[in-house]
């Protein structure tokens, strides 16, 4: 809230210069404002409805691919968010090792679970410009290779095939 605390801004601008309790709020975060402007420009360029549909399509394809790998999704279909997919880590698979390999070998970063989910879930984000069909397919392909090499039995090609069917 510090970057856009409207109550601080209101107090700053509504009080007189000589008011003893007048508090200088902060220097405006210009780089964040430019970032927000660019993000909104991209949304307008793509169209809000198109952007929403792209996120839903990519997340649906990711979920299909995750299931085809034999992994479990933590959130049931009626409740999932297209921007974040939570995946159960199979028994015997080292959470940190898989995430480290994805990052080191493929420059793909996924999050680990938080709180009670630490060590037994992955968080895969498909947000904004990162929500691309190529990212979904690349992640599924790399997960297949890594999980297989870590001793988890996968049906080779099934994840990418399941996702591709939905991506068109």
JSON list of C-alpha atoms in Angstrom, two decimals:
[
{"chain": "A", "resi": 1, "resn": "UNK", "atom": "CA", "xyz": [0.00, 0.00, 0.00]},
{"chain": "A", "resi": 2, "resn": "UNK", "atom": "CA", "xyz": [2.95, 2.34, 0.43]},
{"chain": "A", "resi": 3, "resn": "UNK", "atom": "CA", "xyz": [3.26, 2.83, -3.32]},
{"chain": "A", "resi": 4, "resn": "UNK", "atom": "CA", "xyz": [-0.34, 3.85, -3.81]},
{"chain": "A", "resi": 5, "resn": "UNK", "atom": "CA", "xyz": [-1.71, 4.75, -0.38]},
{"chain": "A", "resi": 6, "resn": "UNK", "atom": "CA", "xyz": [-4.52, 7.06, -1.41]},
{"chain": "A", "resi": 7, "resn": "UNK", "atom": "CA", "xyz": [-5.27, 8.04, 2.19]},
{"chain": "A", "resi": 8, "resn": "UNK", "atom": "CA", "xyz": [-1.72, 9.44, 2.58]},
{"chain": "A", "resi": 9, "resn": "UNK", "atom": "CA", "xyz": [-2.03, 11.27, -0.72]},
{"chain": "A", "resi": 10, "resn": "UNK", "atom": "CA", "xyz": [-5.41, 12.71, 0.26]},
{"chain": "A", "resi": 11, "resn": "UNK", "atom": "CA", "xyz": [-4.07, 13.96, 3.60]},
{"chain": "A", "resi": 12, "resn": "UNK", "atom": "CA", "xyz": [-1.05, 15.48, 1.91]},
{"chain": "A", "resi": 13, "resn": "UNK", "atom": "CA", "xyz": [-2.99, 17.34, -0.75]},
{"chain": "A", "resi": 14, "resn": "UNK", "atom": "CA", "xyz": [-6.03, 18.33, 1.32]},
{"chain": "A", "resi": 15, "resn": "UNK", "atom": "CA", "xyz": [-4.15, 19.93, 4.23]},
{"chain": "A", "resi": 16, "resn": "UNK", "atom": "CA", "xyz": [-2.71, 23.41, 4.02]},
{"chain": "A", "resi": 17, "resn": "UNK", "atom": "CA", "xyz": [1.00, 23.98, 3.66]},
{"chain": "A", "resi": 18, "resn": "UNK", "atom": "CA", "xyz": [1.23, 25.41, 7.18]},
{"chain": "A", "resi": 19, "resn": "UNK", "atom": "CA", "xyz": [-0.68, 22.55, 8.86]},
{"chain": "A", "resi": 20, "resn": "UNK", "atom": "CA", "xyz": [1.50, 21.16, 11.68]},
{"chain": "A", "resi": 21, "resn": "UNK", "atom": "CA", "xyz": [0.45, 17.53, 11.06]},
{"chain": "A", "resi": 22, "resn": "UNK", "atom": "CA", "xyz": [1.08, 17.63, 7.34]},
{"chain": "A", "resi": 23, "resn": "UNK", "atom": "CA", "xyz": [3.16, 14.58, 6.41]},
{"chain": "A", "resi": 24, "resn": "UNK", "atom": "CA", "xyz": [5.11, 14.20, 3.23]},
{"chain": "A", "resi": 25, "resn": "UNK", "atom": "CA", "xyz": [3.85, 10.89, 1.90]},
{"chain": "A", "resi": 26, "resn": "UNK", "atom": "CA", "xyz": [6.58, 9.69, -0.47]},
{"chain": "A", "resi": 27, "resn": "UNK", "atom": "CA", "xyz": [8.12, 10.21, -3.86]},
{"chain": "A", "resi": 28, "resn": "UNK", "atom": "CA", "xyz": [5.90, 8.77, -6.54]},
{"chain": "A", "resi": 29, "resn": "UNK", "atom": "CA", "xyz": [7.17, 5.41, -7.85]},
{"chain": "A", "resi": 30, "resn": "UNK", "atom": "CA", "xyz": [7.54, 6.61, -11.43]},
{"chain": "A", "resi": 31, "resn": "UNK", "atom": "CA", "xyz": [8.91, 3.31, -12.75]},
{"chain": "A", "resi": 32, "resn": "UNK", "atom": "CA", "xyz": [5.87, 1.48, -11.33]},
{"chain": "A", "resi": 33, "resn": "UNK", "atom": "CA", "xyz": [3.52, 4.03, -12.88]},
{"chain": "A", "resi": 34, "resn": "UNK", "atom": "CA", "xyz": [5.21, 3.55, -16.26]},
{"chain": "A", "resi": 35, "resn": "UNK", "atom": "CA", "xyz": [4.94, -0.23, -15.74]},
{"chain": "A", "resi": 36, "resn": "UNK", "atom": "CA", "xyz": [1.24, 0.06, -14.97]},
{"chain": "A", "resi": 37, "resn": "UNK", "atom": "CA", "xyz": [0.72, 2.23, -18.04]},
{"chain": "A", "resi": 38, "resn": "UNK", "atom": "CA", "xyz": [2.50, -0.31, -20.26]},
{"chain": "A", "resi": 39, "resn": "UNK", "atom": "CA", "xyz": [0.53, -3.20, -18.77]},
{"chain": "A", "resi": 40, "resn": "UNK", "atom": "CA", "xyz": [-2.75, -1.39, -19.40]},
{"chain": "A", "resi": 41, "resn": "UNK", "atom": "CA", "xyz": [-1.62, -0.55, -22.95]},
{"chain": "A", "resi": 42, "resn": "UNK", "atom": "CA", "xyz": [-1.00, -4.25, -23.61]},
{"chain": "A", "resi": 43, "resn": "UNK", "atom": "CA", "xyz": [-4.41, -5.19, -22.21]},
{"chain": "A", "resi": 44, "resn": "UNK", "atom": "CA", "xyz": [-6.13, -2.63, -24.44]},
{"chain": "A", "resi": 45, "resn": "UNK", "atom": "CA", "xyz": [-4.14, -3.72, -27.48]},
{"chain": "A", "resi": 46, "resn": "UNK", "atom": "CA", "xyz": [-5.04, -7.40, -27.03]},
{"chain": "A", "resi": 47, "resn": "UNK", "atom": "CA", "xyz": [-8.57, -6.70, -25.82]},
{"chain": "A", "resi": 48, "resn": "UNK", "atom": "CA", "xyz": [-9.75, -7.63, -22.35]},
{"chain": "A", "resi": 49, "resn": "UNK", "atom": "CA", "xyz": [-12.00, -10.49, -23.52]},
{"chain": "A", "resi": 50, "resn": "UNK", "atom": "CA", "xyz": [-9.20, -11.95, -25.66]},
{"chain": "A", "resi": 51, "resn": "UNK", "atom": "CA", "xyz": [-6.77, -11.71, -22.76]},
{"chain": "A", "resi": 52, "resn": "UNK", "atom": "CA", "xyz": [-9.15, -13.47, -20.38]},
{"chain": "A", "resi": 53, "resn": "UNK", "atom": "CA", "xyz": [-9.79, -16.21, -22.94]},
{"chain": "A", "resi": 54, "resn": "UNK", "atom": "CA", "xyz": [-6.05, -16.68, -23.55]},
{"chain": "A", "resi": 55, "resn": "UNK", "atom": "CA", "xyz": [-5.45, -17.21, -19.84]},
{"chain": "A", "resi": 56, "resn": "UNK", "atom": "CA", "xyz": [-8.32, -19.69, -19.58]},
{"chain": "A", "resi": 57, "resn": "UNK", "atom": "CA", "xyz": [-7.22, -21.62, -22.69]},
{"chain": "A", "resi": 58, "resn": "UNK", "atom": "CA", "xyz": [-3.59, -21.88, -21.58]},
{"chain": "A", "resi": 59, "resn": "UNK", "atom": "CA", "xyz": [-4.48, -22.84, -18.02]},
{"chain": "A", "resi": 60, "resn": "UNK", "atom": "CA", "xyz": [-6.96, -25.48, -19.23]},
{"chain": "A", "resi": 61, "resn": "UNK", "atom": "CA", "xyz": [-4.26, -26.94, -21.49]},
{"chain": "A", "resi": 62, "resn": "UNK", "atom": "CA", "xyz": [-1.76, -26.92, -18.62]},
{"chain": "A", "resi": 63, "resn": "UNK", "atom": "CA", "xyz": [-4.22, -28.70, -16.35]},
{"chain": "A", "resi": 64, "resn": "UNK", "atom": "CA", "xyz": [-4.87, -31.34, -19.01]},
{"chain": "A", "resi": 65, "resn": "UNK", "atom": "CA", "xyz": [-1.14, -31.86, -19.46]},
{"chain": "A", "resi": 66, "resn": "UNK", "atom": "CA", "xyz": [-0.55, -32.12, -15.71]},
{"chain": "A", "resi": 67, "resn": "UNK", "atom": "CA", "xyz": [-3.24, -34.78, -15.47]},
{"chain": "A", "resi": 68, "resn": "UNK", "atom": "CA", "xyz": [-1.75, -36.65, -18.44]},
{"chain": "A", "resi": 69, "resn": "UNK", "atom": "CA", "xyz": [1.58, -36.73, -16.59]},
{"chain": "A", "resi": 70, "resn": "UNK", "atom": "CA", "xyz": [-0.21, -38.57, -13.80]},
{"chain": "A", "resi": 71, "resn": "UNK", "atom": "CA", "xyz": [0.04, -35.65, -11.38]},
{"chain": "A", "resi": 72, "resn": "UNK", "atom": "CA", "xyz": [-2.77, -34.36, -9.19]},
{"chain": "A", "resi": 73, "resn": "UNK", "atom": "CA", "xyz": [-4.25, -30.87, -9.13]},
{"chain": "A", "resi": 74, "resn": "UNK", "atom": "CA", "xyz": [-4.94, -29.42, -5.72]},
{"chain": "A", "resi": 75, "resn": "UNK", "atom": "CA", "xyz": [-7.92, -27.31, -6.76]},
{"chain": "A", "resi": 76, "resn": "UNK", "atom": "CA", "xyz": [-11.04, -28.90, -8.24]},
{"chain": "A", "resi": 77, "resn": "UNK", "atom": "CA", "xyz": [-12.31, -27.65, -11.59]},
{"chain": "A", "resi": 78, "resn": "UNK", "atom": "CA", "xyz": [-15.07, -25.35, -10.34]},
{"chain": "A", "resi": 79, "resn": "UNK", "atom": "CA", "xyz": [-12.64, -23.42, -8.12]},
{"chain": "A", "resi": 80, "resn": "UNK", "atom": "CA", "xyz": [-9.37, -23.05, -10.04]},
{"chain": "A", "resi": 81, "resn": "UNK", "atom": "CA", "xyz": [-7.83, -19.79, -11.21]},
{"chain": "A", "resi": 82, "resn": "UNK", "atom": "CA", "xyz": [-6.36, -19.56, -14.72]},
{"chain": "A", "resi": 83, "resn": "UNK", "atom": "CA", "xyz": [-3.39, -17.56, -13.41]},
{"chain": "A", "resi": 84, "resn": "UNK", "atom": "CA", "xyz": [-2.17, -20.14, -10.88]},
{"chain": "A", "resi": 85, "resn": "UNK", "atom": "CA", "xyz": [-2.12, -23.91, -11.02]},
{"chain": "A", "resi": 86, "resn": "UNK", "atom": "CA", "xyz": [-1.23, -25.88, -7.90]},
{"chain": "A", "resi": 87, "resn": "UNK", "atom": "CA", "xyz": [0.13, -29.39, -8.45]},
{"chain": "A", "resi": 88, "resn": "UNK", "atom": "CA", "xyz": [0.69, -32.18, -5.95]},
{"chain": "A", "resi": 89, "resn": "UNK", "atom": "CA", "xyz": [4.24, -33.50, -5.94]},
{"chain": "A", "resi": 90, "resn": "UNK", "atom": "CA", "xyz": [4.35, -37.29, -6.23]},
{"chain": "A", "resi": 91, "resn": "UNK", "atom": "CA", "xyz": [5.79, -39.34, -3.38]},
{"chain": "A", "resi": 92, "resn": "UNK", "atom": "CA", "xyz": [9.51, -39.85, -3.78]},
{"chain": "A", "resi": 93, "resn": "UNK", "atom": "CA", "xyz": [10.03, -36.76, -5.91]},
{"chain": "A", "resi": 94, "resn": "UNK", "atom": "CA", "xyz": [12.24, -34.03, -4.42]},
{"chain": "A", "resi": 95, "resn": "UNK", "atom": "CA", "xyz": [10.46, -30.70, -4.76]},
{"chain": "A", "resi": 96, "resn": "UNK", "atom": "CA", "xyz": [13.57, -28.52, -4.71]},
{"chain": "A", "resi": 97, "resn": "UNK", "atom": "CA", "xyz": [15.52, -30.81, -7.06]},
{"chain": "A", "resi": 98, "resn": "UNK", "atom": "CA", "xyz": [12.85, -30.65, -9.75]},
{"chain": "A", "resi": 99, "resn": "UNK", "atom": "CA", "xyz": [12.47, -26.87, -9.46]},
{"chain": "A", "resi": 100, "resn": "UNK", "atom": "CA", "xyz": [16.26, -26.42, -9.47]},
{"chain": "A", "resi": 101, "resn": "UNK", "atom": "CA", "xyz": [16.62, -28.56, -12.61]},
{"chain": "A", "resi": 102, "resn": "UNK", "atom": "CA", "xyz": [13.80, -26.72, -14.39]},
{"chain": "A", "resi": 103, "resn": "UNK", "atom": "CA", "xyz": [15.53, -23.43, -13.67]},
{"chain": "A", "resi": 104, "resn": "UNK", "atom": "CA", "xyz": [19.09, -24.55, -14.40]},
{"chain": "A", "resi": 105, "resn": "UNK", "atom": "CA", "xyz": [18.41, -26.68, -17.48]},
{"chain": "A", "resi": 106, "resn": "UNK", "atom": "CA", "xyz": [15.50, -24.80, -19.07]},
{"chain": "A", "resi": 107, "resn": "UNK", "atom": "CA", "xyz": [15.29, -21.37, -17.46]},
{"chain": "A", "resi": 108, "resn": "UNK", "atom": "CA", "xyz": [11.79, -22.22, -16.21]},
{"chain": "A", "resi": 109, "resn": "UNK", "atom": "CA", "xyz": [10.86, -21.12, -12.72]},
{"chain": "A", "resi": 110, "resn": "UNK", "atom": "CA", "xyz": [7.92, -22.53, -10.80]},
{"chain": "A", "resi": 111, "resn": "UNK", "atom": "CA", "xyz": [7.15, -21.89, -7.16]},
{"chain": "A", "resi": 112, "resn": "UNK", "atom": "CA", "xyz": [7.16, -24.30, -4.29]},
{"chain": "A", "resi": 113, "resn": "UNK", "atom": "CA", "xyz": [4.30, -24.69, -1.90]},
{"chain": "A", "resi": 114, "resn": "UNK", "atom": "CA", "xyz": [3.87, -22.31, 1.02]},
{"chain": "A", "resi": 115, "resn": "UNK", "atom": "CA", "xyz": [3.00, -23.04, 4.64]},
{"chain": "A", "resi": 116, "resn": "UNK", "atom": "CA", "xyz": [1.53, -26.50, 5.10]},
{"chain": "A", "resi": 117, "resn": "UNK", "atom": "CA", "xyz": [1.96, -27.10, 1.35]},
{"chain": "A", "resi": 118, "resn": "UNK", "atom": "CA", "xyz": [5.73, -26.57, 1.43]},
{"chain": "A", "resi": 119, "resn": "UNK", "atom": "CA", "xyz": [7.56, -29.53, -0.07]},
{"chain": "A", "resi": 120, "resn": "UNK", "atom": "CA", "xyz": [4.45, -31.23, -1.42]},
{"chain": "A", "resi": 121, "resn": "UNK", "atom": "CA", "xyz": [3.08, -28.83, -4.03]},
{"chain": "A", "resi": 122, "resn": "UNK", "atom": "CA", "xyz": [4.25, -26.73, -6.94]},
{"chain": "A", "resi": 123, "resn": "UNK", "atom": "CA", "xyz": [2.72, -23.39, -7.94]},
{"chain": "A", "resi": 124, "resn": "UNK", "atom": "CA", "xyz": [2.76, -22.74, -11.68]},
{"chain": "A", "resi": 125, "resn": "UNK", "atom": "CA", "xyz": [1.93, -19.21, -12.76]},
{"chain": "A", "resi": 126, "resn": "UNK", "atom": "CA", "xyz": [0.50, -18.28, -16.14]},
{"chain": "A", "resi": 127, "resn": "UNK", "atom": "CA", "xyz": [0.09, -14.56, -15.70]},
{"chain": "A", "resi": 128, "resn": "UNK", "atom": "CA", "xyz": [0.06, -11.71, -18.18]},
{"chain": "A", "resi": 129, "resn": "UNK", "atom": "CA", "xyz": [2.60, -12.02, -20.96]},
{"chain": "A", "resi": 130, "resn": "UNK", "atom": "CA", "xyz": [3.86, -15.33, -19.51]},
{"chain": "A", "resi": 131, "resn": "UNK", "atom": "CA", "xyz": [0.55, -16.99, -20.33]},
{"chain": "A", "resi": 132, "resn": "UNK", "atom": "CA", "xyz": [1.57, -18.42, -23.70]},
{"chain": "A", "resi": 133, "resn": "UNK", "atom": "CA", "xyz": [0.90, -21.76, -25.33]},
{"chain": "A", "resi": 134, "resn": "UNK", "atom": "CA", "xyz": [4.63, -22.18, -26.00]},
{"chain": "A", "resi": 135, "resn": "UNK", "atom": "CA", "xyz": [5.36, -21.78, -22.28]},
{"chain": "A", "resi": 136, "resn": "UNK", "atom": "CA", "xyz": [2.75, -24.39, -21.38]},
{"chain": "A", "resi": 137, "resn": "UNK", "atom": "CA", "xyz": [4.09, -26.91, -23.88]},
{"chain": "A", "resi": 138, "resn": "UNK", "atom": "CA", "xyz": [7.71, -26.24, -22.94]},
{"chain": "A", "resi": 139, "resn": "UNK", "atom": "CA", "xyz": [7.04, -26.72, -19.23]},
{"chain": "A", "resi": 140, "resn": "UNK", "atom": "CA", "xyz": [5.12, -29.96, -19.80]},
{"chain": "A", "resi": 141, "resn": "UNK", "atom": "CA", "xyz": [7.86, -31.34, -22.03]},
{"chain": "A", "resi": 142, "resn": "UNK", "atom": "CA", "xyz": [10.58, -30.49, -19.49]},
{"chain": "A", "resi": 143, "resn": "UNK", "atom": "CA", "xyz": [8.56, -31.80, -16.55]},
{"chain": "A", "resi": 144, "resn": "UNK", "atom": "CA", "xyz": [8.11, -35.08, -18.38]},
{"chain": "A", "resi": 145, "resn": "UNK", "atom": "CA", "xyz": [11.86, -35.44, -18.92]},
{"chain": "A", "resi": 146, "resn": "UNK", "atom": "CA", "xyz": [12.80, -34.44, -15.38]},
{"chain": "A", "resi": 147, "resn": "UNK", "atom": "CA", "xyz": [10.14, -36.49, -13.61]},
{"chain": "A", "resi": 148, "resn": "UNK", "atom": "CA", "xyz": [11.02, -39.51, -15.70]},
{"chain": "A", "resi": 149, "resn": "UNK", "atom": "CA", "xyz": [14.72, -39.15, -14.85]},
{"chain": "A", "resi": 150, "resn": "UNK", "atom": "CA", "xyz": [13.79, -38.79, -11.16]},
{"chain": "A", "resi": 151, "resn": "UNK", "atom": "CA", "xyz": [12.01, -42.15, -11.22]},
{"chain": "A", "resi": 152, "resn": "UNK", "atom": "CA", "xyz": [8.40, -41.09, -11.76]},
{"chain": "A", "resi": 153, "resn": "UNK", "atom": "CA", "xyz": [6.69, -43.14, -14.45]},
{"chain": "A", "resi": 154, "resn": "UNK", "atom": "CA", "xyz": [5.20, -40.98, -17.19]},
{"chain": "A", "resi": 155, "resn": "UNK", "atom": "CA", "xyz": [3.55, -41.74, -20.49]},
{"chain": "A", "resi": 156, "resn": "UNK", "atom": "CA", "xyz": [5.98, -40.08, -22.91]},
{"chain": "A", "resi": 157, "resn": "UNK", "atom": "CA", "xyz": [4.36, -37.41, -25.06]},
{"chain": "A", "resi": 158, "resn": "UNK", "atom": "CA", "xyz": [0.97, -37.67, -23.36]},
{"chain": "A", "resi": 159, "resn": "UNK", "atom": "CA", "xyz": [1.17, -34.34, -21.54]},
{"chain": "A", "resi": 160, "resn": "UNK", "atom": "CA", "xyz": [2.13, -32.29, -24.58]},
{"chain": "A", "resi": 161, "resn": "UNK", "atom": "CA", "xyz": [-0.46, -34.14, -26.67]},
{"chain": "A", "resi": 162, "resn": "UNK", "atom": "CA", "xyz": [-3.24, -33.48, -24.14]},
{"chain": "A", "resi": 163, "resn": "UNK", "atom": "CA", "xyz": [-2.35, -29.80, -23.97]},
{"chain": "A", "resi": 164, "resn": "UNK", "atom": "CA", "xyz": [-1.94, -29.45, -27.75]},
{"chain": "A", "resi": 165, "resn": "UNK", "atom": "CA", "xyz": [-5.42, -30.87, -28.30]},
{"chain": "A", "resi": 166, "resn": "UNK", "atom": "CA", "xyz": [-6.85, -27.96, -26.30]},
{"chain": "A", "resi": 167, "resn": "UNK", "atom": "CA", "xyz": [-4.60, -25.28, -27.72]},
{"chain": "A", "resi": 168, "resn": "UNK", "atom": "CA", "xyz": [-5.66, -26.00, -31.28]}
]
